[in-house]
PDB file of C-alpha atoms in Angstrom:
ATOM      1  CA  UNK A   1       0.640  13.960  44.631  1.00  0.00           C
ATOM      2  CA  UNK A   2      -2.524  15.987  44.127  1.00  0.00           C
ATOM      3  CA  UNK A   3      -5.523  14.586  42.285  1.00  0.00           C
ATOM      4  CA  UNK A   4      -4.530  16.417  39.069  1.00  0.00           C
ATOM      5  CA  UNK A   5      -0.939  15.101  38.956  1.00  0.00           C
ATOM      6  CA  UNK A   6       0.105  12.252  36.687  1.00  0.00           C
ATOM      7  CA  UNK A   7       2.035   9.348  38.136  1.00  0.00           C
ATOM      8  CA  UNK A   8       4.235   8.170  35.251  1.00  0.00           C
ATOM      9  CA  UNK A   9       5.007   4.941  37.095  1.00  0.00           C
ATOM     10  CA  UNK A  10       1.325   4.033  37.240  1.00  0.00           C
ATOM     11  CA  UNK A  11       0.969   4.527  33.504  1.00  0.00           C
ATOM     12  CA  UNK A  12       4.068   2.514  32.739  1.00  0.00           C
ATOM     13  CA  UNK A  13       5.750   5.475  31.024  1.00  0.00           C
ATOM     14  CA  UNK A  14       9.215   6.448  32.172  1.00  0.00           C
ATOM     15  CA  UNK A  15      10.537   9.991  32.282  1.00  0.00           C
ATOM     16  CA  UNK A  16      12.834   9.283  29.338  1.00  0.00           C
ATOM     17  CA  UNK A  17       9.909   8.011  27.276  1.00  0.00           C
ATOM     18  CA  UNK A  18       7.940  11.164  28.053  1.00  0.00           C
ATOM     19  CA  UNK A  19      10.884  13.282  26.901  1.00  0.00           C
ATOM     20  CA  UNK A  20      11.103  11.308  23.659  1.00  0.00           C
ATOM     21  CA  UNK A  21       7.401  11.826  23.037  1.00  0.00           C
ATOM     22  CA  UNK A  22       7.801  15.562  23.532  1.00  0.00           C
ATOM     23  CA  UNK A  23      10.803  15.736  21.200  1.00  0.00           C
ATOM     24  CA  UNK A  24       9.338  13.644  18.354  1.00  0.00           C
ATOM     25  CA  UNK A  25       6.819  16.259  17.071  1.00  0.00           C
ATOM     26  CA  UNK A  26       9.504  18.930  17.204  1.00  0.00           C
ATOM     27  CA  UNK A  27      11.956  16.724  15.332  1.00  0.00           C
ATOM     28  CA  UNK A  28       9.284  15.911  12.750  1.00  0.00           C
ATOM     29  CA  UNK A  29       8.570  19.583  12.199  1.00  0.00           C
ATOM     30  CA  UNK A  30      12.245  20.376  11.788  1.00  0.00           C
ATOM     31  CA  UNK A  31      12.616  17.530   9.306  1.00  0.00           C
ATOM     32  CA  UNK A  32       9.724  18.844   7.219  1.00  0.00           C
ATOM     33  CA  UNK A  33      11.105  22.366   7.326  1.00  0.00           C
ATOM     34  CA  UNK A  34      14.521  21.071   6.305  1.00  0.00           C
ATOM     35  CA  UNK A  35      13.073  19.123   3.400  1.00  0.00           C
ATOM     36  CA  UNK A  36      11.096  22.153   2.237  1.00  0.00           C
ATOM     37  CA  UNK A  37      14.212  24.331   2.406  1.00  0.00           C
ATOM     38  CA  UNK A  38      16.203  21.767   0.430  1.00  0.00           C
ATOM     39  CA  UNK A  39      13.579  21.643  -2.324  1.00  0.00           C
ATOM     40  CA  UNK A  40      13.405  25.434  -2.293  1.00  0.00           C
ATOM     41  CA  UNK A  41      17.132  25.812  -2.853  1.00  0.00           C
ATOM     42  CA  UNK A  42      17.476  22.847  -5.248  1.00  0.00           C
ATOM     43  CA  UNK A  43      14.961  23.381  -8.093  1.00  0.00           C
ATOM     44  CA  UNK A  44      14.052  20.105  -9.753  1.00  0.00           C
ATOM     45  CA  UNK A  45      11.096  18.399 -11.397  1.00  0.00           C
ATOM     46  CA  UNK A  46       8.752  16.214  -9.370  1.00  0.00           C
ATOM     47  CA  UNK A  47       9.938  12.627 -10.005  1.00  0.00           C
ATOM     48  CA  UNK A  48       7.513  10.357 -11.816  1.00  0.00           C
ATOM     49  CA  UNK A  49       7.610   7.995  -8.835  1.00  0.00           C
ATOM     50  CA  UNK A  50       6.019  10.808  -6.753  1.00  0.00           C
ATOM     51  CA  UNK A  51       3.398  11.767  -9.334  1.00  0.00           C
ATOM     52  CA  UNK A  52       0.623  11.603  -6.723  1.00  0.00           C
ATOM     53  CA  UNK A  53       1.614  15.178  -5.840  1.00  0.00           C
ATOM     54  CA  UNK A  54       0.689  16.434  -9.308  1.00  0.00           C
ATOM     55  CA  UNK A  55      -2.419  14.253  -9.522  1.00  0.00           C
ATOM     56  CA  UNK A  56      -3.937  15.612  -6.292  1.00  0.00           C
ATOM     57  CA  UNK A  57      -6.660  18.314  -6.478  1.00  0.00           C
ATOM     58  CA  UNK A  58      -5.323  21.816  -7.076  1.00  0.00           C
ATOM     59  CA  UNK A  59      -7.366  24.197  -4.902  1.00  0.00           C
ATOM     60  CA  UNK A  60      -7.476  27.860  -5.967  1.00  0.00           C
ATOM     61  CA  UNK A  61      -5.773  27.098  -9.290  1.00  0.00           C
ATOM     62  CA  UNK A  62      -8.542  25.010 -10.803  1.00  0.00           C
ATOM     63  CA  UNK A  63      -8.982  23.884 -14.402  1.00  0.00           C
ATOM     64  CA  UNK A  64     -11.884  26.263 -14.878  1.00  0.00           C
ATOM     65  CA  UNK A  65      -9.761  29.215 -13.738  1.00  0.00           C
ATOM     66  CA  UNK A  66      -6.983  28.230 -16.117  1.00  0.00           C
ATOM     67  CA  UNK A  67      -9.433  28.077 -19.022  1.00  0.00           C
ATOM     68  CA  UNK A  68     -10.815  31.464 -17.989  1.00  0.00           C
ATOM     69  CA  UNK A  69      -7.450  33.211 -18.152  1.00  0.00           C
ATOM     70  CA  UNK A  70      -5.835  31.209 -20.984  1.00  0.00           C
ATOM     71  CA  UNK A  71      -8.892  31.474 -23.263  1.00  0.00           C
ATOM     72  CA  UNK A  72      -7.972  28.615 -25.622  1.00  0.00           C
ATOM     73  CA  UNK A  73      -9.657  28.880 -29.021  1.00  0.00           C
ATOM     74  CA  UNK A  74     -10.556  26.068 -31.423  1.00  0.00           C
ATOM     75  CA  UNK A  75      -7.786  25.559 -33.953  1.00  0.00           C
ATOM     76  CA  UNK A  76      -4.997  27.248 -31.970  1.00  0.00           C
ATOM     77  CA  UNK A  77      -1.496  25.889 -31.443  1.00  0.00           C
ATOM     78  CA  UNK A  78      -0.526  25.969 -27.747  1.00  0.00           C
ATOM     79  CA  UNK A  79       2.392  24.782 -25.628  1.00  0.00           C
ATOM     80  CA  UNK A  80       2.267  23.355 -22.107  1.00  0.00           C
ATOM     81  CA  UNK A  81       5.529  23.100 -20.185  1.00  0.00           C
ATOM     82  CA  UNK A  82       5.490  20.520 -17.397  1.00  0.00           C
ATOM     83  CA  UNK A  83       2.167  18.737 -17.956  1.00  0.00           C
ATOM     84  CA  UNK A  84       2.833  16.175 -15.251  1.00  0.00           C
ATOM     85  CA  UNK A  85       0.228  13.472 -15.778  1.00  0.00           C
ATOM     86  CA  UNK A  86      -2.193  15.750 -17.614  1.00  0.00           C
ATOM     87  CA  UNK A  87      -4.146  17.442 -14.831  1.00  0.00           C
ATOM     88  CA  UNK A  88      -4.726  20.558 -16.959  1.00  0.00           C
ATOM     89  CA  UNK A  89      -3.703  19.134 -20.326  1.00  0.00           C
ATOM     90  CA  UNK A  90      -6.855  17.293 -21.256  1.00  0.00           C
ATOM     91  CA  UNK A  91      -9.197  20.187 -20.479  1.00  0.00           C
ATOM     92  CA  UNK A  92      -7.181  22.535 -22.697  1.00  0.00           C
ATOM     93  CA  UNK A  93      -6.790  19.974 -25.480  1.00  0.00           C
ATOM     94  CA  UNK A  94     -10.549  19.459 -25.607  1.00  0.00           C
ATOM     95  CA  UNK A  95     -11.094  23.220 -25.988  1.00  0.00           C
ATOM     96  CA  UNK A  96      -8.703  23.342 -28.945  1.00  0.00           C
ATOM     97  CA  UNK A  97     -10.658  20.728 -30.849  1.00  0.00           C
ATOM     98  CA  UNK A  98      -9.387  18.414 -33.559  1.00  0.00           C
ATOM     99  CA  UNK A  99      -8.193  21.352 -35.690  1.00  0.00           C
ATOM    100  CA  UNK A 100      -5.922  22.655 -32.946  1.00  0.00           C
ATOM    101  CA  UNK A 101      -2.940  21.079 -31.273  1.00  0.00           C
ATOM    102  CA  UNK A 102      -1.306  21.124 -27.887  1.00  0.00           C
ATOM    103  CA  UNK A 103       2.398  20.423 -27.599  1.00  0.00           C
ATOM    104  CA  UNK A 104       3.282  19.002 -24.193  1.00  0.00           C
ATOM    105  CA  UNK A 105       6.892  19.501 -23.132  1.00  0.00           C
ATOM    106  CA  UNK A 106       8.463  17.762 -20.159  1.00  0.00           C
ATOM    107  CA  UNK A 107      11.854  16.778 -18.817  1.00  0.00           C
ATOM    108  CA  UNK A 108      10.612  13.244 -18.067  1.00  0.00           C
ATOM    109  CA  UNK A 109       9.443  10.860 -20.760  1.00  0.00           C
ATOM    110  CA  UNK A 110       7.353   8.963 -18.189  1.00  0.00           C
ATOM    111  CA  UNK A 111       5.171  12.034 -17.588  1.00  0.00           C
ATOM    112  CA  UNK A 112       4.601  12.500 -21.309  1.00  0.00           C
ATOM    113  CA  UNK A 113       3.695   8.835 -21.820  1.00  0.00           C
ATOM    114  CA  UNK A 114       1.303   8.910 -18.866  1.00  0.00           C
ATOM    115  CA  UNK A 115      -0.472  11.977 -20.243  1.00  0.00           C
ATOM    116  CA  UNK A 116      -0.747  10.424 -23.702  1.00  0.00           C
ATOM    117  CA  UNK A 117      -2.334   7.298 -22.247  1.00  0.00           C
ATOM    118  CA  UNK A 118      -4.916   9.409 -20.424  1.00  0.00           C
ATOM    119  CA  UNK A 119      -5.650  11.345 -23.602  1.00  0.00           C
ATOM    120  CA  UNK A 120      -6.118   8.144 -25.580  1.00  0.00           C
ATOM    121  CA  UNK A 121      -8.606   6.890 -22.995  1.00  0.00           C
ATOM    122  CA  UNK A 122     -10.592  10.112 -23.487  1.00  0.00           C
ATOM    123  CA  UNK A 123     -10.409   9.965 -27.278  1.00  0.00           C
ATOM    124  CA  UNK A 124      -8.163  13.053 -27.459  1.00  0.00           C
ATOM    125  CA  UNK A 125      -5.713  12.954 -30.360  1.00  0.00           C
ATOM    126  CA  UNK A 126      -4.336  16.504 -30.679  1.00  0.00           C
ATOM    127  CA  UNK A 127      -1.397  16.153 -28.248  1.00  0.00           C
ATOM    128  CA  UNK A 128       2.200  16.278 -29.465  1.00  0.00           C
ATOM    129  CA  UNK A 129       4.848  15.255 -26.897  1.00  0.00           C
ATOM    130  CA  UNK A 130       8.401  16.601 -26.811  1.00  0.00           C
ATOM    131  CA  UNK A 131      10.995  15.783 -24.178  1.00  0.00           C
ATOM    132  CA  UNK A 132      13.616  18.308 -23.191  1.00  0.00           C
ATOM    133  CA  UNK A 133      14.832  21.106 -20.933  1.00  0.00           C
ATOM    134  CA  UNK A 134      12.711  24.278 -20.726  1.00  0.00           C
ATOM    135  CA  UNK A 135      15.858  26.413 -20.595  1.00  0.00           C
ATOM    136  CA  UNK A 136      16.393  25.578 -24.280  1.00  0.00           C
ATOM    137  CA  UNK A 137      13.142  24.898 -26.120  1.00  0.00           C
ATOM    138  CA  UNK A 138      13.584  22.983 -29.411  1.00  0.00           C
ATOM    139  CA  UNK A 139      11.010  25.059 -31.300  1.00  0.00           C
ATOM    140  CA  UNK A 140      11.319  27.798 -33.890  1.00  0.00           C
ATOM    141  CA  UNK A 141      10.525  31.413 -33.104  1.00  0.00           C
ATOM    142  CA  UNK A 142       6.845  32.457 -33.044  1.00  0.00           C
ATOM    143  CA  UNK A 143       5.632  28.863 -33.309  1.00  0.00           C
ATOM    144  CA  UNK A 144       2.806  29.030 -30.740  1.00  0.00           C
ATOM    145  CA  UNK A 145      -0.291  31.150 -30.198  1.00  0.00           C
ATOM    146  CA  UNK A 146       0.222  30.793 -26.477  1.00  0.00           C
ATOM    147  CA  UNK A 147       1.778  28.748 -23.691  1.00  0.00           C
ATOM    148  CA  UNK A 148       1.092  27.837 -20.092  1.00  0.00           C
ATOM    149  CA  UNK A 149       2.821  26.186 -17.163  1.00  0.00           C
ATOM    150  CA  UNK A 150       1.363  25.483 -13.742  1.00  0.00           C
ATOM    151  CA  UNK A 151       3.490  24.978 -10.591  1.00  0.00           C
ATOM    152  CA  UNK A 152       6.410  24.306 -12.918  1.00  0.00           C
ATOM    153  CA  UNK A 153       8.421  27.508 -13.324  1.00  0.00           C
ATOM    154  CA  UNK A 154       9.999  27.246  -9.859  1.00  0.00           C
ATOM    155  CA  UNK A 155      11.244  23.739 -10.670  1.00  0.00           C
ATOM    156  CA  UNK A 156      13.410  25.103 -13.483  1.00  0.00           C
ATOM    157  CA  UNK A 157      16.932  25.982 -12.247  1.00  0.00           C
ATOM    158  CA  UNK A 158      17.077  29.111 -14.442  1.00  0.00           C
ATOM    159  CA  UNK A 159      13.630  30.730 -14.515  1.00  0.00           C
ATOM    160  CA  UNK A 160      14.871  33.732 -16.480  1.00  0.00           C
ATOM    161  CA  UNK A 161      16.168  31.504 -19.283  1.00  0.00           C
ATOM    162  CA  UNK A 162      12.887  29.579 -19.429  1.00  0.00           C
ATOM    163  CA  UNK A 163      10.869  32.800 -19.671  1.00  0.00           C
ATOM    164  CA  UNK A 164      13.132  34.104 -22.438  1.00  0.00           C
ATOM    165  CA  UNK A 165      12.628  30.886 -24.354  1.00  0.00           C
ATOM    166  CA  UNK A 166       8.860  31.038 -23.902  1.00  0.00           C
ATOM    167  CA  UNK A 167       8.867  34.631 -25.089  1.00  0.00           C
ATOM    168  CA  UNK A 168      10.812  33.549 -28.173  1.00  0.00           C
ATOM    169  CA  UNK A 169       8.472  30.749 -29.248  1.00  0.00           C
ATOM    170  CA  UNK A 170       5.193  32.652 -28.653  1.00  0.00           C
ATOM    171  CA  UNK A 171       4.055  34.780 -31.605  1.00  0.00           C
ATOM    172  CA  UNK A 172       3.367  38.494 -31.389  1.00  0.00           C
ATOM    173  CA  UNK A 173      -0.092  38.950 -29.931  1.00  0.00           C
ATOM    174  CA  UNK A 174       0.086  35.621 -28.126  1.00  0.00           C
ATOM    175  CA  UNK A 175       0.017  35.037 -24.382  1.00  0.00           C
ATOM    176  CA  UNK A 176       1.703  33.147 -21.564  1.00  0.00           C
ATOM    177  CA  UNK A 177      -0.112  31.944 -18.432  1.00  0.00           C
ATOM    178  CA  UNK A 178       1.802  30.964 -15.279  1.00  0.00           C
ATOM    179  CA  UNK A 179       0.038  29.256 -12.372  1.00  0.00           C
ATOM    180  CA  UNK A 180       1.379  29.135  -8.818  1.00  0.00           C
ATOM    181  CA  UNK A 181       0.056  27.713  -5.534  1.00  0.00           C
ATOM    182  CA  UNK A 182       1.268  28.775  -2.087  1.00  0.00           C
ATOM    183  CA  UNK A 183       2.717  25.831  -0.158  1.00  0.00           C
ATOM    184  CA  UNK A 184       4.407  24.356  -3.205  1.00  0.00           C
ATOM    185  CA  UNK A 185       8.127  24.030  -2.351  1.00  0.00           C
ATOM    186  CA  UNK A 186       8.944  25.868  -5.588  1.00  0.00           C
ATOM    187  CA  UNK A 187       6.333  28.612  -5.185  1.00  0.00           C
ATOM    188  CA  UNK A 188       7.063  31.726  -7.271  1.00  0.00           C
ATOM    189  CA  UNK A 189       5.777  35.020  -5.868  1.00  0.00           C
ATOM    190  CA  UNK A 190       3.860  37.206  -8.281  1.00  0.00           C
ATOM    191  CA  UNK A 191       6.215  40.143  -7.738  1.00  0.00           C
ATOM    192  CA  UNK A 192       9.268  38.068  -8.659  1.00  0.00           C
ATOM    193  CA  UNK A 193       7.448  36.571 -11.635  1.00  0.00           C
ATOM    194  CA  UNK A 194       6.458  39.993 -12.996  1.00  0.00           C
ATOM    195  CA  UNK A 195      10.027  41.233 -12.790  1.00  0.00           C
ATOM    196  CA  UNK A 196      11.537  38.210 -14.555  1.00  0.00           C
ATOM    197  CA  UNK A 197       8.775  38.191 -17.187  1.00  0.00           C
ATOM    198  CA  UNK A 198       9.295  41.883 -17.954  1.00  0.00           C
ATOM    199  CA  UNK A 199      12.999  41.290 -18.478  1.00  0.00           C
ATOM    200  CA  UNK A 200      12.095  38.487 -20.898  1.00  0.00           C
ATOM    201  CA  UNK A 201       9.924  40.816 -22.991  1.00  0.00           C
ATOM    202  CA  UNK A 202       6.578  39.772 -21.525  1.00  0.00           C
ATOM    203  CA  UNK A 203       3.923  42.278 -20.470  1.00  0.00           C
ATOM    204  CA  UNK A 204       1.756  41.556 -17.408  1.00  0.00           C
ATOM    205  CA  UNK A 205      -1.947  41.718 -18.290  1.00  0.00           C
ATOM    206  CA  UNK A 206      -3.941  40.358 -15.385  1.00  0.00           C
ATOM    207  CA  UNK A 207      -4.184  37.903 -12.534  1.00  0.00           C
ATOM    208  CA  UNK A 208      -6.940  35.400 -11.789  1.00  0.00           C
ATOM    209  CA  UNK A 209      -7.060  34.203  -8.177  1.00  0.00           C
ATOM    210  CA  UNK A 210      -5.668  35.543  -4.926  1.00  0.00           C
ATOM    211  CA  UNK A 211      -2.251  35.717  -3.267  1.00  0.00           C
ATOM    212  CA  UNK A 212      -2.348  32.069  -2.156  1.00  0.00           C
ATOM    213  CA  UNK A 213      -3.087  30.664  -5.585  1.00  0.00           C
ATOM    214  CA  UNK A 214      -3.045  32.554  -8.847  1.00  0.00           C
ATOM    215  CA  UNK A 215      -2.822  32.440 -12.628  1.00  0.00           C
ATOM    216  CA  UNK A 216      -0.886  35.356 -14.146  1.00  0.00           C
ATOM    217  CA  UNK A 217      -1.352  36.198 -17.811  1.00  0.00           C
ATOM    218  CA  UNK A 218       1.337  37.918 -19.867  1.00  0.00           C
ATOM    219  CA  UNK A 219       1.262  39.259 -23.410  1.00  0.00           C
ATOM    220  CA  UNK A 220       4.097  39.849 -25.822  1.00  0.00           C
ATOM    221  CA  UNK A 221       5.641  43.308 -25.392  1.00  0.00           C
TER     222      UNK A 221
END
């Protein structure tokens, strides 16, 4: 052997072991890709047991950017679909003040309870929890001044139905804000979102952020 060759016997590593080591990263990558594809084709909410995903920092779709595009006003009545553990909830609730209220709507009671506990710790008392399915919102027509959902729309099996329901419960002149982050298994492209929103009677107004992470604001047509 030349000086640059590796003698596997001298290192104690057999040829089979070397092959296994080469295959493992490839197998790991395929497993991750398979998991991502499964989540992509099986829309579902992030389980409460895996809430660390929704509690992690959200680059590009920050709280300040949400407040910039949502423009919550003291005394308004807003709806958040899919609050998770309250990453955006508390910032919006504080903007609304004690005269406003924020209804938080989630499929999982555990998420709602977690968010309420966090709000209580911060002295926030204008949250109103409701559990249910976003494809059939249990609210009357024109109830809210606005609504928002962040990295949630793609988790809903029928996005078109959810957008129709949101359009129904938002008053004329109100707004809907949808946040999406590239890399999320349920990422919704802006082009697809615009098309579905238009069919639901929502008018695209503007985007805050870039193609990898954005908030899209829609008004009532």
